[in-house]
Amino acid sequence: MNNLVSRVKATGLLQGDFTLRSGRKAKYYLDVKKSFGDPRLLNDLADSLYELMRELKPTCVVAYGFGGQPIADVMASRHVELKLTRIRDSLKNYGTGRQIEGYEPNSFDRVIIPDDVFTTGSSLKDATKIIQPTGAQIVSYGVIVNREEGDPSSLSAPLVWLMTAREVMKS
């Protein structure tokens, strides 16, 4: 795991003044999305995160947001037991007008939702609101980095993570 931490730090730790999605101000930014530019690192991160959730026997992975989509794509392509669902921020106003694309989960599905960073969980909560009407059971959320600023218990299922921001800063 230390290898992953140092690789994420090398590609994505930025120092300065930043505004996070939550509106909070921060002196550092973990741009995990930069890590996704290295296919080996992206595969290693997605595989390691999936391993934390594999025992829950997920049937579907949900791709949401710019940070979650690459992780979900890799999980689904490397673990053929997972169906891939993509969700949009909002309904399309053309074509089919759908918000859920690809596989549409149902009440028999056990869903996992990955993301790059957990700060307050707002993007995971947004994804949850879109998926819940399908009747699928969300069994876990997974992130590469937990900033340890939000409350994971505010989510509707357990949150797992590969590393904390503190671990990245110390490595």
PDB file of C-alpha atoms in Angstrom:
ATOM      1  CA  MET A   1       0.000   0.000   0.000  1.00  0.00           C
ATOM      2  CA  ASN A   2       2.867   2.388   0.727  1.00  0.00           C
ATOM      3  CA  ASN A   3       3.832   2.112  -2.933  1.00  0.00           C
ATOM      4  CA  LEU A   4       0.360   3.315  -3.991  1.00  0.00           C
ATOM      5  CA  VAL A   5       0.471   6.152  -1.476  1.00  0.00           C
ATOM      6  CA  SER A   6       3.838   7.397  -2.742  1.00  0.00           C
ATOM      7  CA  ARG A   7       2.712   7.065  -6.369  1.00  0.00           C
ATOM      8  CA  VAL A   8      -0.466   9.084  -5.720  1.00  0.00           C
ATOM      9  CA  LYS A   9       1.546  11.703  -3.845  1.00  0.00           C
ATOM     10  CA  ALA A  10       4.072  11.992  -6.673  1.00  0.00           C
ATOM     11  CA  THR A  11       1.392  12.515  -9.310  1.00  0.00           C
ATOM     12  CA  GLY A  12      -1.312  14.425  -7.488  1.00  0.00           C
ATOM     13  CA  LEU A  13      -0.326  16.361  -4.365  1.00  0.00           C
ATOM     14  CA  LEU A  14      -0.538  20.097  -4.988  1.00  0.00           C
ATOM     15  CA  GLN A  15       0.270  22.785  -2.405  1.00  0.00           C
ATOM     16  CA  GLY A  16      -1.414  26.208  -2.408  1.00  0.00           C
ATOM     17  CA  ASP A  17      -4.829  27.724  -1.809  1.00  0.00           C
ATOM     18  CA  PHE A  18      -7.732  25.684  -3.143  1.00  0.00           C
ATOM     19  CA  THR A  19     -11.519  25.655  -2.948  1.00  0.00           C
ATOM     20  CA  LEU A  20     -12.930  22.129  -2.699  1.00  0.00           C
ATOM     21  CA  ARG A  21     -16.241  20.927  -4.195  1.00  0.00           C
ATOM     22  CA  SER A  22     -17.764  21.340  -0.753  1.00  0.00           C
ATOM     23  CA  GLY A  23     -16.809  25.023  -0.763  1.00  0.00           C
ATOM     24  CA  ARG A  24     -14.208  24.475   1.941  1.00  0.00           C
ATOM     25  CA  LYS A  25     -10.805  26.100   1.603  1.00  0.00           C
ATOM     26  CA  ALA A  26      -7.679  23.943   1.718  1.00  0.00           C
ATOM     27  CA  LYS A  27      -3.898  24.463   1.672  1.00  0.00           C
ATOM     28  CA  TYR A  28      -3.395  21.330  -0.390  1.00  0.00           C
ATOM     29  CA  TYR A  29      -5.271  19.532  -3.127  1.00  0.00           C
ATOM     30  CA  LEU A  30      -5.064  15.839  -3.902  1.00  0.00           C
ATOM     31  CA  ASP A  31      -5.586  15.728  -7.641  1.00  0.00           C
ATOM     32  CA  VAL A  32      -6.067  11.978  -7.812  1.00  0.00           C
ATOM     33  CA  LYS A  33      -7.399  12.411 -11.348  1.00  0.00           C
ATOM     34  CA  LYS A  34      -3.811  13.148 -12.434  1.00  0.00           C
ATOM     35  CA  SER A  35      -2.963   9.609 -11.300  1.00  0.00           C
ATOM     36  CA  PHE A  36      -5.514   8.332 -13.809  1.00  0.00           C
ATOM     37  CA  GLY A  37      -3.216   9.517 -16.612  1.00  0.00           C
ATOM     38  CA  ASP A  38      -0.889   6.629 -15.764  1.00  0.00           C
ATOM     39  CA  PRO A  39      -2.736   3.467 -16.894  1.00  0.00           C
ATOM     40  CA  ARG A  40      -0.700   1.200 -14.617  1.00  0.00           C
ATOM     41  CA  LEU A  41      -1.437   3.355 -11.593  1.00  0.00           C
ATOM     42  CA  LEU A  42      -5.126   3.659 -12.490  1.00  0.00           C
ATOM     43  CA  ASN A  43      -5.379  -0.131 -12.837  1.00  0.00           C
ATOM     44  CA  ASP A  44      -3.553  -0.676  -9.535  1.00  0.00           C
ATOM     45  CA  LEU A  45      -5.790   1.822  -7.717  1.00  0.00           C
ATOM     46  CA  ALA A  46      -9.021   0.413  -9.155  1.00  0.00           C
ATOM     47  CA  ASP A  47      -7.979  -3.190  -8.464  1.00  0.00           C
ATOM     48  CA  SER A  48      -6.905  -2.401  -4.895  1.00  0.00           C
ATOM     49  CA  LEU A  49     -10.130  -0.529  -4.197  1.00  0.00           C
ATOM     50  CA  TYR A  50     -12.223  -3.342  -5.660  1.00  0.00           C
ATOM     51  CA  GLU A  51     -10.433  -5.855  -3.435  1.00  0.00           C
ATOM     52  CA  LEU A  52     -11.738  -3.948  -0.396  1.00  0.00           C
ATOM     53  CA  MET A  53     -15.309  -4.475  -1.641  1.00  0.00           C
ATOM     54  CA  ARG A  54     -15.103  -7.863  -3.398  1.00  0.00           C
ATOM     55  CA  GLU A  55     -16.320  -9.868  -0.379  1.00  0.00           C
ATOM     56  CA  LEU A  56     -19.632  -7.963  -0.541  1.00  0.00           C
ATOM     57  CA  LYS A  57     -20.316  -9.720  -3.849  1.00  0.00           C
ATOM     58  CA  PRO A  58     -21.229  -6.627  -5.874  1.00  0.00           C
ATOM     59  CA  THR A  59     -23.014  -7.170  -9.184  1.00  0.00           C
ATOM     60  CA  CYS A  60     -22.798  -3.621 -10.506  1.00  0.00           C
ATOM     61  CA  VAL A  61     -20.424  -0.678 -10.332  1.00  0.00           C
ATOM     62  CA  VAL A  62     -21.758   2.858 -10.779  1.00  0.00           C
ATOM     63  CA  ALA A  63     -19.705   5.399 -12.695  1.00  0.00           C
ATOM     64  CA  TYR A  64     -20.520   8.920 -11.534  1.00  0.00           C
ATOM     65  CA  GLY A  65     -18.627  12.155 -11.746  1.00  0.00           C
ATOM     66  CA  PHE A  66     -15.274  12.929 -13.250  1.00  0.00           C
ATOM     67  CA  GLY A  67     -13.436  11.226 -10.381  1.00  0.00           C
ATOM     68  CA  GLY A  68     -15.542   8.078 -10.188  1.00  0.00           C
ATOM     69  CA  GLN A  69     -15.938   7.273 -13.873  1.00  0.00           C
ATOM     70  CA  PRO A  70     -12.392   6.068 -14.647  1.00  0.00           C
ATOM     71  CA  ILE A  71     -12.303   3.893 -11.522  1.00  0.00           C
ATOM     72  CA  ALA A  72     -15.665   2.305 -12.339  1.00  0.00           C
ATOM     73  CA  ASP A  73     -14.646   1.753 -15.972  1.00  0.00           C
ATOM     74  CA  VAL A  74     -11.507  -0.111 -14.940  1.00  0.00           C
ATOM     75  CA  MET A  75     -13.332  -2.151 -12.302  1.00  0.00           C
ATOM     76  CA  ALA A  76     -15.957  -3.271 -14.812  1.00  0.00           C
ATOM     77  CA  SER A  77     -13.457  -4.041 -17.552  1.00  0.00           C
ATOM     78  CA  ARG A  78     -11.140  -6.044 -15.291  1.00  0.00           C
ATOM     79  CA  HIS A  79     -13.793  -7.818 -13.207  1.00  0.00           C
ATOM     80  CA  VAL A  80     -16.299  -9.280 -15.617  1.00  0.00           C
ATOM     81  CA  GLU A  81     -18.790 -10.133 -12.880  1.00  0.00           C
ATOM     82  CA  LEU A  82     -19.543  -6.392 -12.582  1.00  0.00           C
ATOM     83  CA  LYS A  83     -22.056  -4.696 -14.813  1.00  0.00           C
ATOM     84  CA  LEU A  84     -21.358  -1.025 -15.538  1.00  0.00           C
ATOM     85  CA  THR A  85     -23.877   1.721 -14.913  1.00  0.00           C
ATOM     86  CA  ARG A  86     -23.141   5.315 -15.864  1.00  0.00           C
ATOM     87  CA  ILE A  87     -25.161   8.120 -14.364  1.00  0.00           C
ATOM     88  CA  ARG A  88     -25.345  11.719 -15.473  1.00  0.00           C
ATOM     89  CA  ASP A  89     -25.541  14.746 -13.194  1.00  0.00           C
ATOM     90  CA  SER A  90     -28.915  15.574 -14.704  1.00  0.00           C
ATOM     91  CA  LEU A  91     -31.432  14.241 -17.198  1.00  0.00           C
ATOM     92  CA  LYS A  92     -30.527  14.654 -20.852  1.00  0.00           C
ATOM     93  CA  ASN A  93     -32.796  17.095 -22.657  1.00  0.00           C
ATOM     94  CA  TYR A  94     -32.387  15.246 -25.965  1.00  0.00           C
ATOM     95  CA  GLY A  95     -32.438  11.695 -27.303  1.00  0.00           C
ATOM     96  CA  THR A  96     -33.786   9.277 -24.705  1.00  0.00           C
ATOM     97  CA  GLY A  97     -33.665  11.859 -21.913  1.00  0.00           C
ATOM     98  CA  ARG A  98     -32.086   9.308 -19.605  1.00  0.00           C
ATOM     99  CA  GLN A  99     -29.971   9.940 -16.550  1.00  0.00           C
ATOM    100  CA  ILE A 100     -28.914   6.299 -16.161  1.00  0.00           C
ATOM    101  CA  GLU A 101     -26.967   4.837 -19.085  1.00  0.00           C
ATOM    102  CA  GLY A 102     -25.546   1.399 -19.770  1.00  0.00           C
ATOM    103  CA  TYR A 103     -26.783  -1.296 -17.444  1.00  0.00           C
ATOM    104  CA  GLU A 104     -29.821  -0.238 -15.429  1.00  0.00           C
ATOM    105  CA  PRO A 105     -29.629  -1.796 -11.947  1.00  0.00           C
ATOM    106  CA  ASN A 106     -32.664  -3.379 -10.330  1.00  0.00           C
ATOM    107  CA  SER A 107     -33.701  -4.773  -6.967  1.00  0.00           C
ATOM    108  CA  PHE A 108     -31.537  -7.878  -7.459  1.00  0.00           C
ATOM    109  CA  ASP A 109     -28.327  -5.848  -7.787  1.00  0.00           C
ATOM    110  CA  ARG A 110     -25.656  -5.175  -5.187  1.00  0.00           C
ATOM    111  CA  VAL A 111     -24.066  -1.871  -6.170  1.00  0.00           C
ATOM    112  CA  ILE A 112     -20.709  -0.282  -5.381  1.00  0.00           C
ATOM    113  CA  ILE A 113     -19.970   3.361  -6.088  1.00  0.00           C
ATOM    114  CA  PRO A 114     -16.334   4.486  -6.375  1.00  0.00           C
ATOM    115  CA  ASP A 115     -14.928   8.012  -6.349  1.00  0.00           C
ATOM    116  CA  ASP A 116     -11.497   9.557  -6.206  1.00  0.00           C
ATOM    117  CA  VAL A 117     -11.646  11.557  -2.950  1.00  0.00           C
ATOM    118  CA  PHE A 118     -14.018  11.683   0.031  1.00  0.00           C
ATOM    119  CA  THR A 119     -14.292  15.077   1.688  1.00  0.00           C
ATOM    120  CA  THR A 120     -17.948  15.464   2.670  1.00  0.00           C
ATOM    121  CA  GLY A 121     -19.432  12.737   0.481  1.00  0.00           C
ATOM    122  CA  SER A 122     -21.584  15.107  -1.563  1.00  0.00           C
ATOM    123  CA  SER A 123     -20.887  13.419  -4.914  1.00  0.00           C
ATOM    124  CA  LEU A 124     -21.522   9.960  -3.431  1.00  0.00           C
ATOM    125  CA  LYS A 125     -24.798  11.222  -1.953  1.00  0.00           C
ATOM    126  CA  ASP A 126     -25.775  12.687  -5.339  1.00  0.00           C
ATOM    127  CA  ALA A 127     -25.116   9.332  -7.009  1.00  0.00           C
ATOM    128  CA  THR A 128     -27.146   7.590  -4.300  1.00  0.00           C
ATOM    129  CA  LYS A 129     -30.195   9.778  -4.985  1.00  0.00           C
ATOM    130  CA  ILE A 130     -30.093   8.772  -8.634  1.00  0.00           C
ATOM    131  CA  ILE A 131     -29.581   5.039  -8.024  1.00  0.00           C
ATOM    132  CA  GLN A 132     -32.000   4.494  -5.118  1.00  0.00           C
ATOM    133  CA  PRO A 133     -35.184   4.603  -7.258  1.00  0.00           C
ATOM    134  CA  THR A 134     -33.918   1.545  -9.197  1.00  0.00           C
ATOM    135  CA  GLY A 135     -34.341  -0.563  -6.054  1.00  0.00           C
ATOM    136  CA  ALA A 136     -30.714  -1.727  -6.179  1.00  0.00           C
ATOM    137  CA  GLN A 137     -28.941  -2.169  -2.854  1.00  0.00           C
ATOM    138  CA  ILE A 138     -25.867   0.008  -2.425  1.00  0.00           C
ATOM    139  CA  VAL A 139     -23.473  -2.248  -0.511  1.00  0.00           C
ATOM    140  CA  SER A 140     -20.395  -0.002  -0.387  1.00  0.00           C
ATOM    141  CA  TYR A 141     -18.775   3.223  -1.436  1.00  0.00           C
ATOM    142  CA  GLY A 142     -15.069   3.280  -2.142  1.00  0.00           C
ATOM    143  CA  VAL A 143     -12.574   6.086  -2.580  1.00  0.00           C
ATOM    144  CA  ILE A 144      -8.895   6.319  -3.288  1.00  0.00           C
ATOM    145  CA  VAL A 145      -8.299   9.039  -0.645  1.00  0.00           C
ATOM    146  CA  ASN A 146     -10.287   9.900   2.464  1.00  0.00           C
ATOM    147  CA  ARG A 147      -9.504  13.489   3.468  1.00  0.00           C
ATOM    148  CA  GLU A 148     -10.942  12.653   6.928  1.00  0.00           C
ATOM    149  CA  GLU A 149     -12.950  15.852   6.980  1.00  0.00           C
ATOM    150  CA  GLY A 150     -16.445  14.448   6.509  1.00  0.00           C
ATOM    151  CA  ASP A 151     -18.525  11.849   8.275  1.00  0.00           C
ATOM    152  CA  PRO A 152     -18.589   8.517   6.407  1.00  0.00           C
ATOM    153  CA  SER A 153     -21.552   7.413   8.533  1.00  0.00           C
ATOM    154  CA  SER A 154     -23.654  10.031   6.699  1.00  0.00           C
ATOM    155  CA  LEU A 155     -23.653   7.673   3.698  1.00  0.00           C
ATOM    156  CA  SER A 156     -26.242   4.930   3.237  1.00  0.00           C
ATOM    157  CA  ALA A 157     -23.602   2.155   3.110  1.00  0.00           C
ATOM    158  CA  PRO A 158     -20.065   1.663   4.446  1.00  0.00           C
ATOM    159  CA  LEU A 159     -17.206   3.675   2.985  1.00  0.00           C
ATOM    160  CA  VAL A 160     -13.830   2.060   2.312  1.00  0.00           C
ATOM    161  CA  TRP A 161     -10.670   3.845   1.222  1.00  0.00           C
ATOM    162  CA  LEU A 162      -7.152   3.023   0.119  1.00  0.00           C
ATOM    163  CA  MET A 163      -5.394   5.824   1.946  1.00  0.00           C
ATOM    164  CA  THR A 164      -5.994   8.943   3.980  1.00  0.00           C
ATOM    165  CA  ALA A 165      -4.811  12.433   3.110  1.00  0.00           C
ATOM    166  CA  ARG A 166      -2.656  12.316   6.230  1.00  0.00           C
ATOM    167  CA  GLU A 167      -0.897   9.188   4.913  1.00  0.00           C
ATOM    168  CA  VAL A 168      -0.275  10.879   1.578  1.00  0.00           C
ATOM    169  CA  MET A 169       1.130  13.997   3.274  1.00  0.00           C
ATOM    170  CA  LYS A 170       3.452  11.930   5.500  1.00  0.00           C
ATOM    171  CA  SER A 171       4.822   9.654   2.777  1.00  0.00           C
TER     172      SER A 171
END
